[in-house]
mmCIF file of C-alpha atoms in Angstrom:
data_model
loop_
_atom_site.group_PDB
_atom_site.id
_atom_site.type_symbol
_atom_site.label_atom_id
_atom_site.label_comp_id
_atom_site.label_asym_id
_atom_site.label_seq_id
_atom_site.Cartn_x
_atom_site.Cartn_y
_atom_site.Cartn_z
ATOM 1 C CA GLN A 3 -33.767 -15.531 -17.543
ATOM 2 C CA VAL A 4 -30.620 -16.844 -19.499
ATOM 3 C CA GLN A 5 -27.618 -15.240 -18.635
ATOM 4 C CA LEU A 6 -23.633 -15.381 -19.334
ATOM 5 C CA GLN A 7 -20.676 -14.723 -17.443
ATOM 6 C CA GLU A 8 -17.206 -14.815 -18.695
ATOM 7 C CA SER A 9 -14.251 -15.517 -16.725
ATOM 8 C CA GLY A 10 -10.642 -16.537 -16.551
ATOM 9 C CA PRO A 11 -7.317 -14.987 -16.398
ATOM 10 C CA GLY A 12 -7.290 -11.234 -16.989
ATOM 11 C CA LEU A 13 -3.567 -11.005 -17.561
ATOM 12 C CA VAL A 14 -1.903 -13.197 -19.705
ATOM 13 C CA LYS A 15 1.986 -13.966 -21.399
ATOM 14 C CA PRO A 16 2.825 -13.238 -25.021
ATOM 15 C CA SER A 17 3.349 -16.829 -27.173
ATOM 16 C CA GLN A 18 0.913 -18.126 -24.730
ATOM 17 C CA THR A 19 -2.317 -19.092 -24.380
ATOM 18 C CA LEU A 20 -5.337 -17.679 -23.647
ATOM 19 C CA SER A 21 -7.942 -19.207 -22.153
ATOM 20 C CA LEU A 22 -11.665 -18.235 -21.172
ATOM 21 C CA THR A 23 -14.911 -19.819 -20.213
ATOM 22 C CA CYS A 24 -18.384 -18.436 -20.440
ATOM 23 C CA THR A 25 -21.412 -19.961 -18.102
ATOM 24 C CA VAL A 26 -25.199 -20.283 -19.101
ATOM 25 C CA SER A 27 -27.494 -20.001 -16.390
ATOM 26 C CA GLY A 28 -30.546 -19.545 -16.167
ATOM 27 C CA GLY A 29 -31.616 -22.232 -18.455
ATOM 28 C CA SER A 30 -29.451 -25.398 -20.510
ATOM 29 C CA ILE A 31 -27.226 -25.017 -23.349
ATOM 30 C CA SER A 32 -28.655 -27.127 -24.749
ATOM 31 C CA SER A 33 -32.018 -26.123 -24.859
ATOM 32 C CA GLY A 34 -33.462 -24.229 -27.854
ATOM 33 C CA SER A 35 -31.566 -23.525 -31.528
ATOM 34 C CA TYR A 36 -28.731 -21.770 -30.086
ATOM 35 C CA TYR A 37 -24.890 -21.140 -31.214
ATOM 36 C CA TRP A 38 -22.475 -20.179 -29.249
ATOM 37 C CA SER A 39 -20.219 -16.891 -29.968
ATOM 38 C CA TRP A 40 -17.024 -15.344 -28.684
ATOM 39 C CA ILE A 41 -16.710 -11.779 -29.865
ATOM 40 C CA ARG A 42 -13.925 -9.595 -28.442
ATOM 41 C CA GLN A 43 -13.123 -5.872 -28.653
ATOM 42 C CA PRO A 44 -9.933 -3.667 -28.205
ATOM 43 C CA ALA A 45 -10.262 -0.808 -26.271
ATOM 44 C CA GLY A 46 -11.321 2.296 -28.156
ATOM 45 C CA LYS A 47 -12.337 -0.258 -31.178
ATOM 46 C CA GLY A 48 -14.396 -2.110 -32.991
ATOM 47 C CA LEU A 49 -16.459 -5.499 -32.146
ATOM 48 C CA GLU A 50 -14.270 -8.201 -33.664
ATOM 49 C CA TRP A 51 -16.081 -12.157 -33.871
ATOM 50 C CA ILE A 52 -14.274 -14.853 -32.726
ATOM 51 C CA GLY A 53 -16.335 -18.253 -34.036
ATOM 52 C CA ARG A 54 -19.256 -19.881 -32.732
ATOM 53 C CA ILE A 55 -19.863 -23.493 -31.099
ATOM 54 C CA TYR A 56 -23.020 -25.534 -31.110
ATOM 55 C CA THR A 57 -23.683 -27.999 -27.994
ATOM 56 C CA SER A 58 -22.946 -31.154 -30.609
ATOM 57 C CA GLY A 59 -19.218 -29.167 -31.313
ATOM 58 C CA SER A 60 -19.799 -27.843 -34.671
ATOM 59 C CA THR A 61 -18.115 -24.789 -35.031
ATOM 60 C CA ASN A 62 -17.677 -21.838 -37.275
ATOM 61 C CA TYR A 63 -14.877 -19.420 -37.073
ATOM 62 C CA ASN A 64 -13.355 -16.392 -37.812
ATOM 63 C CA PRO A 65 -10.903 -17.381 -40.922
ATOM 64 C CA SER A 66 -8.528 -14.806 -39.940
ATOM 65 C CA LEU A 67 -8.142 -15.992 -36.190
ATOM 66 C CA LYS A 68 -9.142 -20.063 -36.884
ATOM 67 C CA SER A 69 -5.149 -21.175 -37.124
ATOM 68 C CA ARG A 70 -5.144 -19.626 -33.397
ATOM 69 C CA VAL A 71 -8.552 -20.925 -31.965
ATOM 70 C CA THR A 72 -10.018 -23.710 -30.328
ATOM 71 C CA ILE A 73 -13.875 -23.656 -29.076
ATOM 72 C CA SER A 74 -15.140 -26.221 -27.138
ATOM 73 C CA VAL A 75 -18.279 -26.864 -24.820
ATOM 74 C CA ASP A 76 -19.078 -28.752 -21.686
ATOM 75 C CA THR A 77 -22.527 -29.416 -21.559
ATOM 76 C CA SER A 78 -22.649 -31.106 -18.413
ATOM 77 C CA LYS A 79 -21.323 -27.931 -17.052
ATOM 78 C CA ASN A 80 -23.332 -25.409 -19.019
ATOM 79 C CA GLN A 81 -20.741 -23.946 -20.303
ATOM 80 C CA PHE A 82 -18.525 -23.064 -23.865
ATOM 81 C CA SER A 83 -14.283 -21.858 -24.027
ATOM 82 C CA LEU A 84 -12.469 -20.029 -25.789
ATOM 83 C CA LYS A 85 -8.320 -20.802 -26.490
ATOM 84 C CA LEU A 86 -6.234 -18.736 -28.070
ATOM 85 C CA SER A 87 -2.749 -19.735 -28.892
ATOM 86 C CA SER A 88 0.357 -17.435 -29.890
ATOM 87 C CA VAL A 89 -1.480 -14.833 -28.135
ATOM 88 C CA THR A 90 0.618 -11.218 -28.889
ATOM 89 C CA ALA A 91 -0.742 -7.214 -27.433
ATOM 90 C CA ALA A 92 -2.306 -7.088 -30.378
ATOM 91 C CA ASP A 93 -4.875 -9.851 -28.372
ATOM 92 C CA THR A 94 -5.734 -6.990 -25.779
ATOM 93 C CA ALA A 95 -9.502 -7.273 -25.458
ATOM 94 C CA VAL A 96 -12.509 -7.013 -23.777
ATOM 95 C CA TYR A 97 -13.684 -10.846 -24.737
ATOM 96 C CA TYR A 98 -17.697 -10.985 -24.904
ATOM 97 C CA CYS A 99 -19.705 -14.981 -24.844
ATOM 98 C CA ALA A 100 -23.126 -14.384 -26.855
ATOM 99 C CA ARG A 101 -25.830 -16.324 -27.580
ATOM 100 C CA ASP A 102 -27.042 -16.581 -31.450
ATOM 101 C CA PRO A 103 -30.450 -18.234 -32.390
ATOM 102 C CA GLY A 104 -29.633 -18.615 -35.562
ATOM 103 C CA LEU A 105 -29.628 -22.417 -36.057
ATOM 104 C CA LEU A 106 -32.408 -23.455 -37.191
ATOM 105 C CA SER A 107 -33.689 -19.967 -39.468
ATOM 106 C CA GLY A 108 -29.805 -19.232 -40.553
ATOM 107 C CA ASP A 109 -29.740 -16.138 -39.106
ATOM 108 C CA TRP A 110 -26.537 -14.170 -38.172
ATOM 109 C CA TYR A 111 -27.098 -12.151 -34.480
ATOM 110 C CA PHE A 112 -26.203 -11.882 -30.743
ATOM 111 C CA ASP A 113 -29.350 -11.684 -28.632
ATOM 112 C CA LEU A 114 -28.403 -12.357 -25.761
ATOM 113 C CA TRP A 115 -24.265 -10.901 -24.471
ATOM 114 C CA GLY A 116 -21.899 -11.339 -21.029
ATOM 115 C CA ARG A 117 -20.648 -8.208 -19.464
ATOM 116 C CA GLY A 118 -17.965 -9.445 -20.627
ATOM 117 C CA THR A 119 -13.601 -10.022 -19.294
ATOM 118 C CA LEU A 120 -11.114 -7.826 -20.121
ATOM 119 C CA VAL A 121 -7.732 -10.306 -21.130
ATOM 120 C CA THR A 122 -4.832 -7.979 -21.234
ATOM 121 C CA VAL A 123 -1.193 -9.510 -22.619
ATOM 122 C CA SER A 124 1.968 -8.530 -21.149
ATOM 123 C CA SER A 125 4.633 -9.793 -19.989
ATOM 124 C CA GLN B 22 -10.278 -1.761 -41.041
ATOM 125 C CA SER B 23 -13.678 -3.049 -39.941
ATOM 126 C CA ALA B 24 -15.379 -4.936 -43.001
ATOM 127 C CA LEU B 25 -18.232 -2.605 -42.858
ATOM 128 C CA THR B 26 -17.816 1.211 -42.828
ATOM 129 C CA GLN B 27 -19.851 3.596 -40.623
ATOM 130 C CA PRO B 28 -19.397 7.809 -40.115
ATOM 131 C CA ALA B 29 -17.404 7.906 -36.292
ATOM 132 C CA SER B 30 -19.910 10.247 -35.106
ATOM 133 C CA VAL B 31 -22.992 11.400 -35.844
ATOM 134 C CA SER B 32 -25.113 14.042 -33.271
ATOM 135 C CA GLY B 33 -28.977 15.188 -32.740
ATOM 136 C CA SER B 34 -30.605 17.196 -30.349
ATOM 137 C CA PRO B 35 -33.654 15.823 -28.501
ATOM 138 C CA GLY B 36 -36.967 14.885 -30.715
ATOM 139 C CA GLN B 37 -35.366 15.171 -33.630
ATOM 140 C CA SER B 38 -34.553 11.945 -36.160
ATOM 141 C CA ILE B 39 -31.030 10.555 -36.983
ATOM 142 C CA THR B 40 -29.814 8.001 -39.314
ATOM 143 C CA ILE B 41 -26.461 5.436 -39.054
ATOM 144 C CA SER B 42 -25.435 3.974 -42.633
ATOM 145 C CA CYS B 43 -23.473 1.233 -42.571
ATOM 146 C CA THR B 44 -22.035 0.760 -46.286
ATOM 147 C CA GLY B 45 -20.183 -2.826 -47.077
ATOM 148 C CA THR B 46 -20.341 -5.034 -50.767
ATOM 149 C CA SER B 47 -22.460 -7.037 -52.478
ATOM 150 C CA SER B 48 -20.837 -10.354 -50.977
ATOM 151 C CA ASP B 49 -21.850 -9.079 -47.254
ATOM 152 C CA VAL B 50 -24.812 -6.585 -46.995
ATOM 153 C CA GLY B 51 -25.826 -6.956 -50.822
ATOM 154 C CA SER B 52 -26.154 -10.487 -50.265
ATOM 155 C CA TYR B 53 -28.442 -11.001 -47.226
ATOM 156 C CA ASN B 54 -31.022 -9.828 -45.194
ATOM 157 C CA LEU B 55 -28.966 -10.409 -42.263
ATOM 158 C CA VAL B 56 -27.966 -7.469 -41.041
ATOM 159 C CA SER B 57 -28.452 -6.246 -37.264
ATOM 160 C CA TRP B 58 -27.047 -3.231 -34.680
ATOM 161 C CA TYR B 59 -25.965 -3.240 -31.389
ATOM 162 C CA GLN B 60 -26.774 -0.425 -28.939
ATOM 163 C CA GLN B 61 -23.232 -0.178 -26.402
ATOM 164 C CA HIS B 62 -23.291 2.372 -24.016
ATOM 165 C CA PRO B 63 -19.835 3.028 -22.627
ATOM 166 C CA GLY B 64 -18.727 0.122 -20.070
ATOM 167 C CA LYS B 65 -21.436 -2.278 -20.780
ATOM 168 C CA ALA B 66 -22.311 -5.246 -23.400
ATOM 169 C CA PRO B 67 -23.637 -4.296 -26.348
ATOM 170 C CA LYS B 68 -27.145 -4.977 -26.839
ATOM 171 C CA LEU B 69 -29.553 -6.426 -29.765
ATOM 172 C CA MET B 70 -31.362 -3.602 -31.366
ATOM 173 C CA ILE B 71 -32.634 -4.611 -34.924
ATOM 174 C CA TYR B 72 -32.387 -7.826 -36.531
ATOM 175 C CA GLU B 73 -32.845 -9.210 -39.803
ATOM 176 C CA VAL B 74 -32.713 -5.558 -41.176
ATOM 177 C CA SER B 75 -35.889 -4.492 -40.060
ATOM 178 C CA LYS B 76 -36.977 -6.282 -37.038
ATOM 179 C CA ARG B 77 -36.823 -5.161 -33.535
ATOM 180 C CA PRO B 78 -36.209 -7.800 -30.560
ATOM 181 C CA SER B 79 -39.011 -7.333 -27.615
ATOM 182 C CA GLY B 80 -38.393 -4.794 -25.533
ATOM 183 C CA VAL B 81 -37.145 -2.532 -27.363
ATOM 184 C CA SER B 82 -38.546 0.662 -28.595
ATOM 185 C CA ASN B 83 -40.020 1.209 -31.848
ATOM 186 C CA ARG B 84 -38.584 4.400 -32.184
ATOM 187 C CA PHE B 85 -35.892 2.104 -33.477
ATOM 188 C CA SER B 86 -35.610 1.047 -37.011
ATOM 189 C CA GLY B 87 -33.987 -0.499 -39.536
ATOM 190 C CA SER B 88 -33.590 -0.247 -43.490
ATOM 191 C CA LYS B 89 -31.440 -1.333 -46.193
ATOM 192 C CA SER B 90 -30.920 -0.668 -50.127
ATOM 193 C CA GLY B 91 -28.137 -2.055 -52.178
ATOM 194 C CA ASN B 92 -24.765 -2.409 -50.345
ATOM 195 C CA THR B 93 -26.352 0.304 -47.275
ATOM 196 C CA ALA B 94 -27.943 -0.446 -44.304
ATOM 197 C CA SER B 95 -29.328 2.098 -42.163
ATOM 198 C CA LEU B 96 -30.502 2.651 -38.623
ATOM 199 C CA THR B 97 -33.215 4.842 -38.130
ATOM 200 C CA ILE B 98 -33.540 6.675 -34.475
ATOM 201 C CA SER B 99 -36.650 9.070 -34.639
ATOM 202 C CA GLY B 100 -37.508 11.138 -31.121
ATOM 203 C CA LEU B 101 -34.092 10.861 -30.132
ATOM 204 C CA GLN B 102 -33.981 10.558 -26.193
ATOM 205 C CA ALA B 103 -30.312 11.269 -23.683
ATOM 206 C CA GLU B 104 -30.354 7.541 -22.832
ATOM 207 C CA ASP B 105 -29.665 7.091 -27.148
ATOM 208 C CA GLU B 106 -26.546 8.770 -27.039
ATOM 209 C CA ALA B 107 -24.007 5.504 -27.162
ATOM 210 C CA ASP B 108 -22.040 3.731 -29.496
ATOM 211 C CA TYR B 109 -23.362 1.406 -32.207
ATOM 212 C CA TYR B 110 -22.389 -1.229 -34.386
ATOM 213 C CA CYS B 111 -23.581 -2.761 -37.485
ATOM 214 C CA CYS B 112 -23.596 -6.654 -37.964
ATOM 215 C CA SER B 113 -23.644 -8.144 -41.429
ATOM 216 C CA TYR B 114 -23.485 -11.920 -42.533
ATOM 217 C CA ALA B 115 -21.113 -11.762 -45.310
ATOM 218 C CA GLY B 116 -21.277 -15.697 -46.306
ATOM 219 C CA SER B 117 -19.627 -19.131 -45.529
ATOM 220 C CA SER B 118 -15.825 -17.868 -45.062
ATOM 221 C CA THR B 119 -15.901 -15.383 -43.819
ATOM 222 C CA TYR B 120 -19.235 -15.679 -42.177
ATOM 223 C CA VAL B 121 -19.724 -12.487 -40.275
ATOM 224 C CA VAL B 122 -18.344 -8.531 -40.195
ATOM 225 C CA PHE B 123 -19.105 -5.911 -37.937
ATOM 226 C CA GLY B 124 -18.839 -1.866 -38.387
ATOM 227 C CA GLY B 125 -16.704 -0.104 -37.072
ATOM 228 C CA GLY B 126 -18.816 1.422 -35.095
ATOM 229 C CA THR B 127 -20.109 5.253 -35.492
ATOM 230 C CA LYS B 128 -20.903 7.472 -31.545
ATOM 231 C CA LEU B 129 -24.216 8.917 -31.327
ATOM 232 C CA THR B 130 -24.308 12.822 -29.111
ATOM 233 C CA VAL B 131 -27.609 13.966 -27.949
ATOM 234 C CA LEU B 132 -27.060 17.104 -27.606
#
């Protein structure tokens, strides 16, 4: 059974870069027709899609975050990663990694989620 | 402010049915049959309940159903149970520039 697990620092200083990794276990990140996404949720608020990557390295980003976001993949480690630069308090949120099975169908939905990790931006 | 509009809260008694609306525009909900719904219990990750407007993933109760009319999608839960109490979020594809947008979420209370 495939599982996703986020990891990374829980505290980041303002203006620095937030870095998170999602490890895929129970299956290969390269198998199947999946995109791999990052989604975040500020406390008490709704969900915001950040971006996604395919194992070829092809990416799509939320236009509102595109200038600050980089998503990469390391198939040898079965991981994909998020970097968000120049963070402010507004970037404080629970960050989720998720699987999107829409590569072949063109669909957009998230059928598997990690448990999420809280990242706080504070000095 | 979220791109898709959901009521902040809905409530119902056990056994009743409730419907949660998700209103978008002709650029998202109205143009694509790519609406999904997620259930989120406190402190937990979201769980996919409906995709492609009305399809249920394996393992999701048939008490959950989805539909769409024009720019508004809806999630209906029939035979309400205590464990249905959670937050529900809608999501829609919004084209190749914006990609995907979420609703602000609806808190379902089972009375």
